[in-house]
PDB file of C-alpha atoms in Angstrom:
ATOM      1  CA  UNK S  23      51.879 -35.388-143.674  1.00 48.00           C
ATOM      2  CA  UNK S  24      50.321 -35.382-147.144  1.00 78.00           C
ATOM      3  CA  UNK S  25      48.903 -32.234-148.723  1.00 88.00           C
ATOM      4  CA  UNK S  26      45.250 -33.084-147.944  1.00 91.00           C
ATOM      5  CA  UNK S  27      45.933 -33.682-144.254  1.00 94.00           C
ATOM      6  CA  UNK S  28      47.967 -30.487-144.104  1.00 95.00           C
ATOM      7  CA  UNK S  29      45.113 -28.518-145.680  1.00 96.00           C
ATOM      8  CA  UNK S  30      42.606 -30.027-143.212  1.00 97.00           C
ATOM      9  CA  UNK S  31      44.882 -29.082-140.308  1.00 97.00           C
ATOM     10  CA  UNK S  32      45.212 -25.556-141.717  1.00 98.00           C
ATOM     11  CA  UNK S  33      41.431 -25.256-142.116  1.00 98.00           C
ATOM     12  CA  UNK S  34      40.744 -26.497-138.565  1.00 98.00           C
ATOM     13  CA  UNK S  35      43.222 -23.959-137.171  1.00 98.00           C
ATOM     14  CA  UNK S  36      41.582 -21.177-139.176  1.00 98.00           C
ATOM     15  CA  UNK S  37      38.146 -22.107-137.830  1.00 98.00           C
ATOM     16  CA  UNK S  38      39.408 -22.179-134.244  1.00 98.00           C
ATOM     17  CA  UNK S  39      40.825 -18.691-134.787  1.00 98.00           C
ATOM     18  CA  UNK S  40      37.420 -17.416-135.939  1.00 96.00           C
ATOM     19  CA  UNK S  41      38.040 -17.610-139.683  1.00 98.00           C
ATOM     20  CA  UNK S  42      35.800 -18.927-142.450  1.00 98.00           C
ATOM     21  CA  UNK S  43      36.469 -21.936-144.691  1.00 98.00           C
ATOM     22  CA  UNK S  44      34.930 -22.994-148.008  1.00 98.00           C
ATOM     23  CA  UNK S  45      33.960 -26.613-147.503  1.00 97.00           C
ATOM     24  CA  UNK S  46      32.704 -29.264-149.952  1.00 98.00           C
ATOM     25  CA  UNK S  47      29.816 -31.511-148.980  1.00 98.00           C
ATOM     26  CA  UNK S  48      27.919 -34.122-150.979  1.00 98.00           C
ATOM     27  CA  UNK S  49      25.036 -31.644-151.370  1.00 97.00           C
ATOM     28  CA  UNK S  50      26.553 -28.208-152.129  1.00 97.00           C
ATOM     29  CA  UNK S  51      29.652 -26.226-151.134  1.00 98.00           C
ATOM     30  CA  UNK S  52      29.373 -24.519-147.749  1.00 98.00           C
ATOM     31  CA  UNK S  53      30.934 -21.485-146.091  1.00 98.00           C
ATOM     32  CA  UNK S  54      31.935 -22.902-142.720  1.00 98.00           C
ATOM     33  CA  UNK S  55      32.484 -21.298-139.318  1.00 97.00           C
ATOM     34  CA  UNK S  56      32.680 -22.386-135.671  1.00 98.00           C
ATOM     35  CA  UNK S  57      29.042 -22.779-134.611  1.00 97.00           C
ATOM     36  CA  UNK S  58      29.892 -21.579-131.096  1.00 96.00           C
ATOM     37  CA  UNK S  59      31.598 -18.349-132.216  1.00 94.00           C
ATOM     38  CA  UNK S  60      29.001 -15.612-132.689  1.00 87.00           C
ATOM     39  CA  UNK S  61      31.541 -13.281-134.363  1.00 87.00           C
ATOM     40  CA  UNK S  62      32.461 -15.959-136.904  1.00 93.00           C
ATOM     41  CA  UNK S  63      28.778 -16.746-137.521  1.00 90.00           C
ATOM     42  CA  UNK S  64      28.132 -13.022-138.035  1.00 83.00           C
ATOM     43  CA  UNK S  65      30.932 -13.014-140.619  1.00 90.00           C
ATOM     44  CA  UNK S  66      29.139 -15.829-142.480  1.00 91.00           C
ATOM     45  CA  UNK S  67      25.913 -13.825-142.499  1.00 86.00           C
ATOM     46  CA  UNK S  68      27.819 -10.768-143.750  1.00 85.00           C
ATOM     47  CA  UNK S  69      29.629 -12.677-146.508  1.00 90.00           C
ATOM     48  CA  UNK S  70      26.350 -14.139-147.734  1.00 88.00           C
ATOM     49  CA  UNK S  71      24.172 -11.086-147.132  1.00 82.00           C
ATOM     50  CA  UNK S  72      21.848 -13.515-145.336  1.00 64.00           C
ATOM     51  CA  UNK S  73      18.968 -12.335-143.100  1.00 61.00           C
ATOM     52  CA  UNK S  74      19.748 -13.096-139.467  1.00 60.00           C
ATOM     53  CA  UNK S  75      16.307 -14.632-138.903  1.00 60.00           C
ATOM     54  CA  UNK S  76      17.189 -17.532-141.217  1.00 74.00           C
ATOM     55  CA  UNK S  77      18.782 -20.287-139.062  1.00 85.00           C
ATOM     56  CA  UNK S  78      21.929 -22.189-140.026  1.00 92.00           C
ATOM     57  CA  UNK S  79      22.508 -25.953-139.969  1.00 96.00           C
ATOM     58  CA  UNK S  80      25.027 -27.285-137.450  1.00 98.00           C
ATOM     59  CA  UNK S  81      27.206 -29.874-139.181  1.00 98.00           C
ATOM     60  CA  UNK S  82      28.632 -32.660-137.017  1.00 98.00           C
ATOM     61  CA  UNK S  83      31.081 -35.507-137.493  1.00 98.00           C
ATOM     62  CA  UNK S  84      28.796 -38.224-136.137  1.00 97.00           C
ATOM     63  CA  UNK S  85      25.713 -39.048-134.084  1.00 98.00           C
ATOM     64  CA  UNK S  86      27.635 -38.802-130.809  1.00 97.00           C
ATOM     65  CA  UNK S  87      28.502 -35.165-131.550  1.00 97.00           C
ATOM     66  CA  UNK S  88      24.902 -34.508-132.614  1.00 98.00           C
ATOM     67  CA  UNK S  89      23.545 -35.860-129.326  1.00 98.00           C
ATOM     68  CA  UNK S  90      25.659 -33.313-127.450  1.00 98.00           C
ATOM     69  CA  UNK S  91      23.945 -30.371-129.147  1.00 98.00           C
ATOM     70  CA  UNK S  92      20.421 -31.709-129.808  1.00 98.00           C
ATOM     71  CA  UNK S  93      17.849 -33.752-127.896  1.00 98.00           C
ATOM     72  CA  UNK S  94      17.224 -36.974-129.819  1.00 98.00           C
ATOM     73  CA  UNK S  95      14.016 -38.991-129.614  1.00 97.00           C
ATOM     74  CA  UNK S  96      13.430 -42.473-131.036  1.00 98.00           C
ATOM     75  CA  UNK S  97      12.491 -41.065-134.451  1.00 98.00           C
ATOM     76  CA  UNK S  98      15.697 -39.044-134.640  1.00 98.00           C
ATOM     77  CA  UNK S  99      17.746 -42.091-133.688  1.00 98.00           C
ATOM     78  CA  UNK S 100      16.127 -44.183-136.428  1.00 98.00           C
ATOM     79  CA  UNK S 101      16.600 -41.526-139.102  1.00 98.00           C
ATOM     80  CA  UNK S 102      20.216 -40.821-138.154  1.00 98.00           C
ATOM     81  CA  UNK S 103      21.036 -44.532-138.126  1.00 98.00           C
ATOM     82  CA  UNK S 104      19.572 -44.938-141.620  1.00 98.00           C
ATOM     83  CA  UNK S 105      20.638 -41.749-143.409  1.00 98.00           C
ATOM     84  CA  UNK S 106      23.758 -40.372-141.675  1.00 98.00           C
ATOM     85  CA  UNK S 107      26.239 -39.489-142.844  1.00 98.00           C
ATOM     86  CA  UNK S 108      24.160 -38.073-145.658  1.00 98.00           C
ATOM     87  CA  UNK S 109      21.820 -35.363-146.951  1.00 98.00           C
ATOM     88  CA  UNK S 110      19.265 -35.275-144.120  1.00 98.00           C
ATOM     89  CA  UNK S 111      18.920 -32.459-141.573  1.00 98.00           C
ATOM     90  CA  UNK S 112      16.932 -32.936-138.370  1.00 98.00           C
ATOM     91  CA  UNK S 113      15.376 -30.021-136.470  1.00 96.00           C
ATOM     92  CA  UNK S 114      15.363 -30.909-132.783  1.00 97.00           C
ATOM     93  CA  UNK S 115      15.216 -29.208-129.380  1.00 96.00           C
ATOM     94  CA  UNK S 116      18.604 -27.658-128.611  1.00 96.00           C
ATOM     95  CA  UNK S 117      20.639 -29.348-125.865  1.00 98.00           C
ATOM     96  CA  UNK S 118      23.705 -27.070-125.806  1.00 96.00           C
ATOM     97  CA  UNK S 119      23.048 -23.382-126.462  1.00 93.00           C
ATOM     98  CA  UNK S 120      26.777 -22.594-126.266  1.00 95.00           C
ATOM     99  CA  UNK S 121      28.069 -25.119-128.828  1.00 97.00           C
ATOM    100  CA  UNK S 122      25.599 -23.692-131.374  1.00 97.00           C
ATOM    101  CA  UNK S 123      25.268 -20.017-130.551  1.00 92.00           C
ATOM    102  CA  UNK S 124      22.067 -18.013-130.468  1.00 86.00           C
ATOM    103  CA  UNK S 125      22.906 -16.212-133.714  1.00 83.00           C
ATOM    104  CA  UNK S 126      23.407 -19.494-135.574  1.00 89.00           C
ATOM    105  CA  UNK S 127      20.000 -20.680-134.350  1.00 86.00           C
ATOM    106  CA  UNK S 128      18.365 -17.326-135.229  1.00 81.00           C
ATOM    107  CA  UNK S 129      17.288 -16.987-131.594  1.00 78.00           C
ATOM    108  CA  UNK S 130      15.278 -20.227-131.638  1.00 85.00           C
ATOM    109  CA  UNK S 131      15.144 -22.933-128.968  1.00 90.00           C
ATOM    110  CA  UNK S 132      15.813 -25.558-131.636  1.00 93.00           C
ATOM    111  CA  UNK S 133      18.819 -26.605-133.675  1.00 96.00           C
ATOM    112  CA  UNK S 134      19.072 -27.984-137.209  1.00 96.00           C
ATOM    113  CA  UNK S 135      21.748 -30.683-137.357  1.00 98.00           C
ATOM    114  CA  UNK S 136      23.217 -33.069-139.909  1.00 98.00           C
ATOM    115  CA  UNK S 137      26.294 -35.225-140.518  1.00 98.00           C
ATOM    116  CA  UNK S 138      27.628 -34.717-144.077  1.00 98.00           C
ATOM    117  CA  UNK S 139      28.977 -37.629-146.102  1.00 97.00           C
ATOM    118  CA  UNK S 140      31.763 -35.903-148.062  1.00 97.00           C
ATOM    119  CA  UNK S 141      35.166 -37.231-146.879  1.00 97.00           C
ATOM    120  CA  UNK S 142      36.736 -33.756-146.682  1.00 98.00           C
ATOM    121  CA  UNK S 143      33.815 -32.418-144.647  1.00 98.00           C
ATOM    122  CA  UNK S 144      34.004 -35.395-142.293  1.00 97.00           C
ATOM    123  CA  UNK S 145      37.776 -35.055-141.918  1.00 98.00           C
ATOM    124  CA  UNK S 146      37.502 -31.355-141.087  1.00 98.00           C
ATOM    125  CA  UNK S 147      34.725 -31.930-138.543  1.00 98.00           C
ATOM    126  CA  UNK S 148      36.812 -34.606-136.817  1.00 98.00           C
ATOM    127  CA  UNK S 149      39.884 -32.379-136.809  1.00 98.00           C
ATOM    128  CA  UNK S 150      37.943 -29.373-135.514  1.00 98.00           C
ATOM    129  CA  UNK S 151      36.182 -31.405-132.842  1.00 97.00           C
ATOM    130  CA  UNK S 152      32.866 -29.536-132.701  1.00 98.00           C
ATOM    131  CA  UNK S 153      29.892 -28.442-134.790  1.00 98.00           C
ATOM    132  CA  UNK S 154      30.325 -26.119-137.742  1.00 98.00           C
ATOM    133  CA  UNK S 155      27.730 -23.982-139.453  1.00 97.00           C
ATOM    134  CA  UNK S 156      28.201 -24.305-143.205  1.00 97.00           C
ATOM    135  CA  UNK S 157      25.405 -22.687-145.221  1.00 94.00           C
ATOM    136  CA  UNK S 158      25.773 -22.808-148.985  1.00 95.00           C
ATOM    137  CA  UNK S 159      28.753 -20.730-150.096  1.00 96.00           C
ATOM    138  CA  UNK S 160      26.740 -18.340-152.258  1.00 94.00           C
ATOM    139  CA  UNK S 161      25.402 -14.865-151.697  1.00 91.00           C
ATOM    140  CA  UNK S 162      21.968 -15.145-150.139  1.00 81.00           C
ATOM    141  CA  UNK S 163      19.171 -15.909-152.577  1.00 79.00           C
ATOM    142  CA  UNK S 164      21.550 -16.996-155.365  1.00 87.00           C
ATOM    143  CA  UNK S 165      21.860 -20.541-156.727  1.00 90.00           C
ATOM    144  CA  UNK S 166      23.941 -22.716-154.427  1.00 93.00           C
ATOM    145  CA  UNK S 167      27.458 -23.529-155.681  1.00 96.00           C
ATOM    146  CA  UNK S 168      28.032 -27.147-156.642  1.00 96.00           C
ATOM    147  CA  UNK S 169      31.559 -26.647-158.013  1.00 97.00           C
ATOM    148  CA  UNK S 170      34.682 -25.317-156.337  1.00 98.00           C
ATOM    149  CA  UNK S 171      35.031 -22.509-158.884  1.00 97.00           C
ATOM    150  CA  UNK S 172      31.509 -21.215-158.279  1.00 96.00           C
ATOM    151  CA  UNK S 173      31.974 -21.333-154.495  1.00 97.00           C
ATOM    152  CA  UNK S 174      35.188 -19.335-154.695  1.00 97.00           C
ATOM    153  CA  UNK S 175      33.583 -16.864-157.108  1.00 96.00           C
ATOM    154  CA  UNK S 176      30.658 -16.267-154.730  1.00 95.00           C
ATOM    155  CA  UNK S 177      32.252 -16.023-151.266  1.00 96.00           C
ATOM    156  CA  UNK S 178      35.913 -16.974-151.653  1.00 97.00           C
ATOM    157  CA  UNK S 179      37.061 -13.486-150.675  1.00 97.00           C
ATOM    158  CA  UNK S 180      35.649 -14.039-147.180  1.00 96.00           C
ATOM    159  CA  UNK S 181      37.379 -17.408-146.616  1.00 98.00           C
ATOM    160  CA  UNK S 182      40.782 -17.931-144.994  1.00 97.00           C
ATOM    161  CA  UNK S 183      41.083 -21.470-146.394  1.00 98.00           C
ATOM    162  CA  UNK S 184      39.329 -23.055-149.372  1.00 98.00           C
ATOM    163  CA  UNK S 185      38.969 -26.823-149.790  1.00 98.00           C
ATOM    164  CA  UNK S 186      38.471 -28.269-153.278  1.00 97.00           C
ATOM    165  CA  UNK S 187      36.390 -31.442-153.158  1.00 97.00           C
ATOM    166  CA  UNK S 188      35.395 -31.588-156.828  1.00 97.00           C
ATOM    167  CA  UNK S 189      31.837 -31.384-158.095  1.00 96.00           C
ATOM    168  CA  UNK S 190      29.125 -32.101-155.520  1.00 97.00           C
ATOM    169  CA  UNK S 191      27.572 -35.520-156.029  1.00 96.00           C
ATOM    170  CA  UNK S 192      23.977 -34.572-155.141  1.00 96.00           C
ATOM    171  CA  UNK S 193      23.744 -30.886-156.018  1.00 94.00           C
ATOM    172  CA  UNK S 194      20.687 -30.036-153.875  1.00 93.00           C
ATOM    173  CA  UNK S 195      20.644 -28.949-150.257  1.00 92.00           C
ATOM    174  CA  UNK S 196      19.708 -31.522-147.644  1.00 96.00           C
ATOM    175  CA  UNK S 197      16.199 -32.655-146.817  1.00 96.00           C
ATOM    176  CA  UNK S 198      15.030 -30.952-143.596  1.00 95.00           C
ATOM    177  CA  UNK S 199      12.652 -32.705-141.194  1.00 96.00           C
ATOM    178  CA  UNK S 200      11.301 -31.212-137.961  1.00 94.00           C
ATOM    179  CA  UNK S 201      10.764 -33.634-135.078  1.00 96.00           C
ATOM    180  CA  UNK S 202       9.194 -31.137-132.690  1.00 92.00           C
ATOM    181  CA  UNK S 203       6.089 -33.089-131.807  1.00 90.00           C
ATOM    182  CA  UNK S 204       4.456 -33.958-135.124  1.00 92.00           C
ATOM    183  CA  UNK S 205       7.045 -34.829-137.790  1.00 95.00           C
ATOM    184  CA  UNK S 206       7.079 -32.257-140.591  1.00 93.00           C
ATOM    185  CA  UNK S 207       8.878 -32.018-143.931  1.00 94.00           C
ATOM    186  CA  UNK S 208      10.328 -28.497-143.929  1.00 91.00           C
ATOM    187  CA  UNK S 209      12.448 -28.806-147.076  1.00 91.00           C
ATOM    188  CA  UNK S 210      12.477 -31.671-149.575  1.00 93.00           C
ATOM    189  CA  UNK S 211      15.801 -33.060-150.751  1.00 93.00           C
ATOM    190  CA  UNK S 212      17.669 -36.176-151.849  1.00 94.00           C
ATOM    191  CA  UNK S 213      16.293 -38.231-148.950  1.00 97.00           C
ATOM    192  CA  UNK S 214      12.715 -38.434-150.126  1.00 96.00           C
ATOM    193  CA  UNK S 215       9.425 -38.145-148.275  1.00 95.00           C
ATOM    194  CA  UNK S 216       8.683 -41.807-148.984  1.00 96.00           C
ATOM    195  CA  UNK S 217      12.014 -42.978-147.535  1.00 97.00           C
ATOM    196  CA  UNK S 218      11.446 -41.004-144.336  1.00 98.00           C
ATOM    197  CA  UNK S 219       7.823 -42.056-143.943  1.00 98.00           C
ATOM    198  CA  UNK S 220       8.859 -45.700-144.292  1.00 97.00           C
ATOM    199  CA  UNK S 221      10.805 -45.295-141.025  1.00 97.00           C
ATOM    200  CA  UNK S 222       8.746 -42.893-138.895  1.00 98.00           C
ATOM    201  CA  UNK S 223       5.293 -42.685-140.465  1.00 97.00           C
ATOM    202  CA  UNK S 224       3.478 -39.831-142.239  1.00 95.00           C
ATOM    203  CA  UNK S 225       5.076 -36.400-142.550  1.00 94.00           C
ATOM    204  CA  UNK S 226       3.001 -33.244-142.248  1.00 90.00           C
ATOM    205  CA  UNK S 227       3.807 -30.121-144.251  1.00 80.00           C
ATOM    206  CA  UNK S 228       5.910 -27.298-142.835  1.00 71.00           C
ATOM    207  CA  UNK S 229       3.224 -24.955-141.474  1.00 68.00           C
ATOM    208  CA  UNK S 230       4.326 -23.328-138.189  1.00 57.00           C
ATOM    209  CA  UNK S 231       7.783 -24.954-138.151  1.00 62.00           C
ATOM    210  CA  UNK S 232       8.852 -23.479-141.502  1.00 60.00           C
ATOM    211  CA  UNK S 233      10.840 -20.659-139.870  1.00 61.00           C
ATOM    212  CA  UNK S 234      13.086 -23.257-138.212  1.00 66.00           C
ATOM    213  CA  UNK S 235      14.553 -24.335-141.570  1.00 66.00           C
ATOM    214  CA  UNK S 236      16.992 -22.610-143.919  1.00 65.00           C
ATOM    215  CA  UNK S 237      16.000 -22.135-147.534  1.00 59.00           C
ATOM    216  CA  UNK S 238      12.428 -21.044-146.794  1.00 56.00           C
ATOM    217  CA  UNK S 239      12.541 -17.463-148.088  1.00 54.00           C
ATOM    218  CA  UNK S 240      10.032 -16.505-150.774  1.00 53.00           C
ATOM    219  CA  UNK S 241      12.746 -15.880-153.356  1.00 59.00           C
ATOM    220  CA  UNK S 242      15.701 -18.172-152.884  1.00 61.00           C
ATOM    221  CA  UNK S 243      18.259 -20.016-155.041  1.00 64.00           C
ATOM    222  CA  UNK S 244      17.539 -17.344-157.663  1.00 75.00           C
ATOM    223  CA  UNK S 245      19.510 -16.482-160.796  1.00 84.00           C
ATOM    224  CA  UNK S 246      19.577 -12.869-161.965  1.00 86.00           C
ATOM    225  CA  UNK S 247      17.549 -13.659-165.089  1.00 91.00           C
ATOM    226  CA  UNK S 248      13.769 -14.108-164.860  1.00 92.00           C
ATOM    227  CA  UNK S 249      12.770 -17.741-164.590  1.00 93.00           C
ATOM    228  CA  UNK S 250       9.703 -19.423-166.116  1.00 94.00           C
ATOM    229  CA  UNK S 251       8.658 -22.937-165.102  1.00 95.00           C
ATOM    230  CA  UNK S 252       6.777 -25.800-166.786  1.00 95.00           C
ATOM    231  CA  UNK S 253       7.521 -24.344-170.200  1.00 92.00           C
ATOM    232  CA  UNK S 254       6.891 -26.418-173.314  1.00 89.00           C
ATOM    233  CA  UNK S 255       7.714 -23.668-175.846  1.00 86.00           C
ATOM    234  CA  UNK S 256      10.460 -21.229-174.791  1.00 87.00           C
ATOM    235  CA  UNK S 257      10.482 -17.676-176.074  1.00 88.00           C
ATOM    236  CA  UNK S 258      13.086 -16.178-178.341  1.00 85.00           C
ATOM    237  CA  UNK S 259      16.362 -15.463-176.519  1.00 87.00           C
ATOM    238  CA  UNK S 260      15.455 -17.596-173.495  1.00 89.00           C
ATOM    239  CA  UNK S 261      17.901 -20.234-172.292  1.00 89.00           C
ATOM    240  CA  UNK S 262      16.112 -23.583-172.358  1.00 90.00           C
ATOM    241  CA  UNK S 263      16.616 -26.024-169.490  1.00 92.00           C
ATOM    242  CA  UNK S 264      15.135 -29.217-170.826  1.00 91.00           C
ATOM    243  CA  UNK S 265      14.371 -32.489-169.095  1.00 93.00           C
ATOM    244  CA  UNK S 266      14.150 -35.885-170.758  1.00 91.00           C
ATOM    245  CA  UNK S 267      13.289 -36.062-174.447  1.00 83.00           C
ATOM    246  CA  UNK S 268      12.242 -32.421-174.731  1.00 73.00           C
ATOM    247  CA  UNK S 269      12.457 -30.846-178.169  1.00 70.00           C
ATOM    248  CA  UNK S 270      14.204 -27.503-178.559  1.00 69.00           C
ATOM    249  CA  UNK S 271      12.070 -25.492-181.031  1.00 67.00           C
ATOM    250  CA  UNK S 272      14.293 -22.414-181.118  1.00 63.00           C
ATOM    251  CA  UNK S 273      17.401 -21.350-182.965  1.00 60.00           C
ATOM    252  CA  UNK S 274      20.948 -20.991-181.719  1.00 55.00           C
ATOM    253  CA  UNK S 275      23.163 -23.183-179.604  1.00 52.00           C
ATOM    254  CA  UNK S 276      22.271 -26.613-178.317  1.00 53.00           C
ATOM    255  CA  UNK S 277      20.179 -26.125-175.159  1.00 72.00           C
ATOM    256  CA  UNK S 278      20.991 -27.295-171.661  1.00 87.00           C
ATOM    257  CA  UNK S 279      19.229 -30.460-170.631  1.00 91.00           C
ATOM    258  CA  UNK S 280      19.118 -31.345-166.939  1.00 92.00           C
ATOM    259  CA  UNK S 281      18.930 -35.028-167.867  1.00 91.00           C
ATOM    260  CA  UNK S 282      18.332 -36.313-171.372  1.00 90.00           C
ATOM    261  CA  UNK S 283      17.524 -39.730-169.887  1.00 92.00           C
ATOM    262  CA  UNK S 284      14.897 -38.250-167.550  1.00 92.00           C
ATOM    263  CA  UNK S 285      16.989 -39.189-164.502  1.00 91.00           C
ATOM    264  CA  UNK S 286      15.929 -37.031-161.523  1.00 88.00           C
ATOM    265  CA  UNK S 287      19.197 -37.627-159.644  1.00 84.00           C
ATOM    266  CA  UNK S 288      21.188 -36.369-162.648  1.00 90.00           C
ATOM    267  CA  UNK S 289      18.837 -33.383-162.977  1.00 88.00           C
ATOM    268  CA  UNK S 290      19.320 -32.491-159.305  1.00 80.00           C
ATOM    269  CA  UNK S 291      23.098 -32.661-159.631  1.00 80.00           C
ATOM    270  CA  UNK S 292      23.017 -30.366-162.681  1.00 87.00           C
ATOM    271  CA  UNK S 293      20.366 -27.900-161.512  1.00 87.00           C
ATOM    272  CA  UNK S 294      22.327 -25.120-159.803  1.00 80.00           C
ATOM    273  CA  UNK S 295      25.322 -25.343-162.150  1.00 84.00           C
ATOM    274  CA  UNK S 296      23.015 -25.004-165.161  1.00 90.00           C
ATOM    275  CA  UNK S 297      21.116 -22.088-163.612  1.00 89.00           C
ATOM    276  CA  UNK S 298      24.441 -20.352-163.091  1.00 87.00           C
ATOM    277  CA  UNK S 299      25.604 -21.078-166.633  1.00 89.00           C
ATOM    278  CA  UNK S 300      22.288 -19.840-168.031  1.00 90.00           C
ATOM    279  CA  UNK S 301      22.654 -16.658-165.962  1.00 88.00           C
ATOM    280  CA  UNK S 302      25.995 -15.978-167.668  1.00 89.00           C
ATOM    281  CA  UNK S 303      24.695 -16.637-171.187  1.00 88.00           C
ATOM    282  CA  UNK S 304      23.510 -13.144-172.091  1.00 87.00           C
ATOM    283  CA  UNK S 305      19.957 -14.377-172.703  1.00 90.00           C
ATOM    284  CA  UNK S 306      16.852 -12.469-171.665  1.00 93.00           C
ATOM    285  CA  UNK S 307      15.464 -15.218-169.417  1.00 93.00           C
ATOM    286  CA  UNK S 308      15.477 -18.897-168.466  1.00 93.00           C
ATOM    287  CA  UNK S 309      12.729 -21.372-169.408  1.00 93.00           C
ATOM    288  CA  UNK S 310      12.517 -24.731-167.609  1.00 94.00           C
ATOM    289  CA  UNK S 311      10.718 -27.759-168.977  1.00 94.00           C
ATOM    290  CA  UNK S 312       8.171 -29.600-166.801  1.00 95.00           C
ATOM    291  CA  UNK S 313       9.804 -31.912-164.248  1.00 94.00           C
ATOM    292  CA  UNK S 314       7.862 -34.711-162.509  1.00 93.00           C
ATOM    293  CA  UNK S 315       6.914 -33.789-158.940  1.00 90.00           C
ATOM    294  CA  UNK S 316       7.561 -37.263-157.531  1.00 86.00           C
ATOM    295  CA  UNK S 317      10.515 -38.563-155.522  1.00 82.00           C
ATOM    296  CA  UNK S 318      13.533 -36.296-155.943  1.00 81.00           C
ATOM    297  CA  UNK S 319      11.445 -34.203-158.346  1.00 88.00           C
ATOM    298  CA  UNK S 320       9.635 -32.752-155.309  1.00 85.00           C
ATOM    299  CA  UNK S 321      12.926 -31.197-154.155  1.00 75.00           C
ATOM    300  CA  UNK S 322      13.886 -29.983-157.642  1.00 87.00           C
ATOM    301  CA  UNK S 323      10.517 -28.289-158.131  1.00 90.00           C
ATOM    302  CA  UNK S 324      10.704 -26.746-154.647  1.00 82.00           C
ATOM    303  CA  UNK S 325      14.039 -25.085-155.533  1.00 82.00           C
ATOM    304  CA  UNK S 326      12.734 -23.932-158.911  1.00 90.00           C
ATOM    305  CA  UNK S 327       9.569 -22.421-157.456  1.00 89.00           C
ATOM    306  CA  UNK S 328      11.621 -20.516-154.866  1.00 80.00           C
ATOM    307  CA  UNK S 329      14.068 -19.365-157.547  1.00 84.00           C
ATOM    308  CA  UNK S 330      11.109 -18.025-159.522  1.00 87.00           C
ATOM    309  CA  UNK S 331       9.579 -16.381-156.417  1.00 81.00           C
ATOM    310  CA  UNK S 332       6.446 -18.523-156.394  1.00 67.00           C
ATOM    311  CA  UNK S 333       6.713 -19.764-152.796  1.00 52.00           C
ATOM    312  CA  UNK S 334       5.803 -17.563-149.849  1.00 42.00           C
TER     313      UNK S 334
END
């Protein structure tokens, strides 16, 4: 048995025994636990300092496993066929209240479910044989970890096994869509509004279903330093997060640039890592250049507004 398979087997055994595992996905690193084990789920909440009213996503190996825990309609089938495995979470009526415990669902009669694309995540889900909760492996409200080192630094002390899958390819949490009656976009992400609407028609905004999605707190994904958005002229001693051909007018070291080419996918992949690096810089604050609010930019701006405390 090679070292990767041995580590997967070790991680699956740890999860079955009620332990926590740091898990890479294509979006961000997660802190995983058995979704059916309320004690293990409570340990995830404790490690993250996460409010218990904020539901967790149940990660599954495939659509067949998803159908066992959630009630699929035609829209869910179409979206899963197109975007799974991948960065799309569906909020659906719960079908198995034992496989995803009440605490993981924050007491709701719905479940958020997705099938991640990262090969290590998929291998662990197959080896474990059931759904796993795996919220981002950061302390609640902090920027999500997109590197193994940041994940271990944030919540590694709580994990029995840690899996290193390299840097996350996408770097933003999954898109979340509610299919409880009217389809609603609860959280934008790498699967864009336009891509979803092309399959199932218009999406409404979150409104009453917002509480059914993770990542909806007023201040979320936040660095310790104050954050200013849509800044064209940063102040002295602010770290500058540029985008595209922005001009750094200040003194000091070369600024961070989320994507010098103006590539939104590159900016998304860099976002949380750069916020973390800026937080460690010793500056007085972080200034972020304007980022287009189209396509993947909708998700980037959503995370930035929450990090700055602008979304209620």
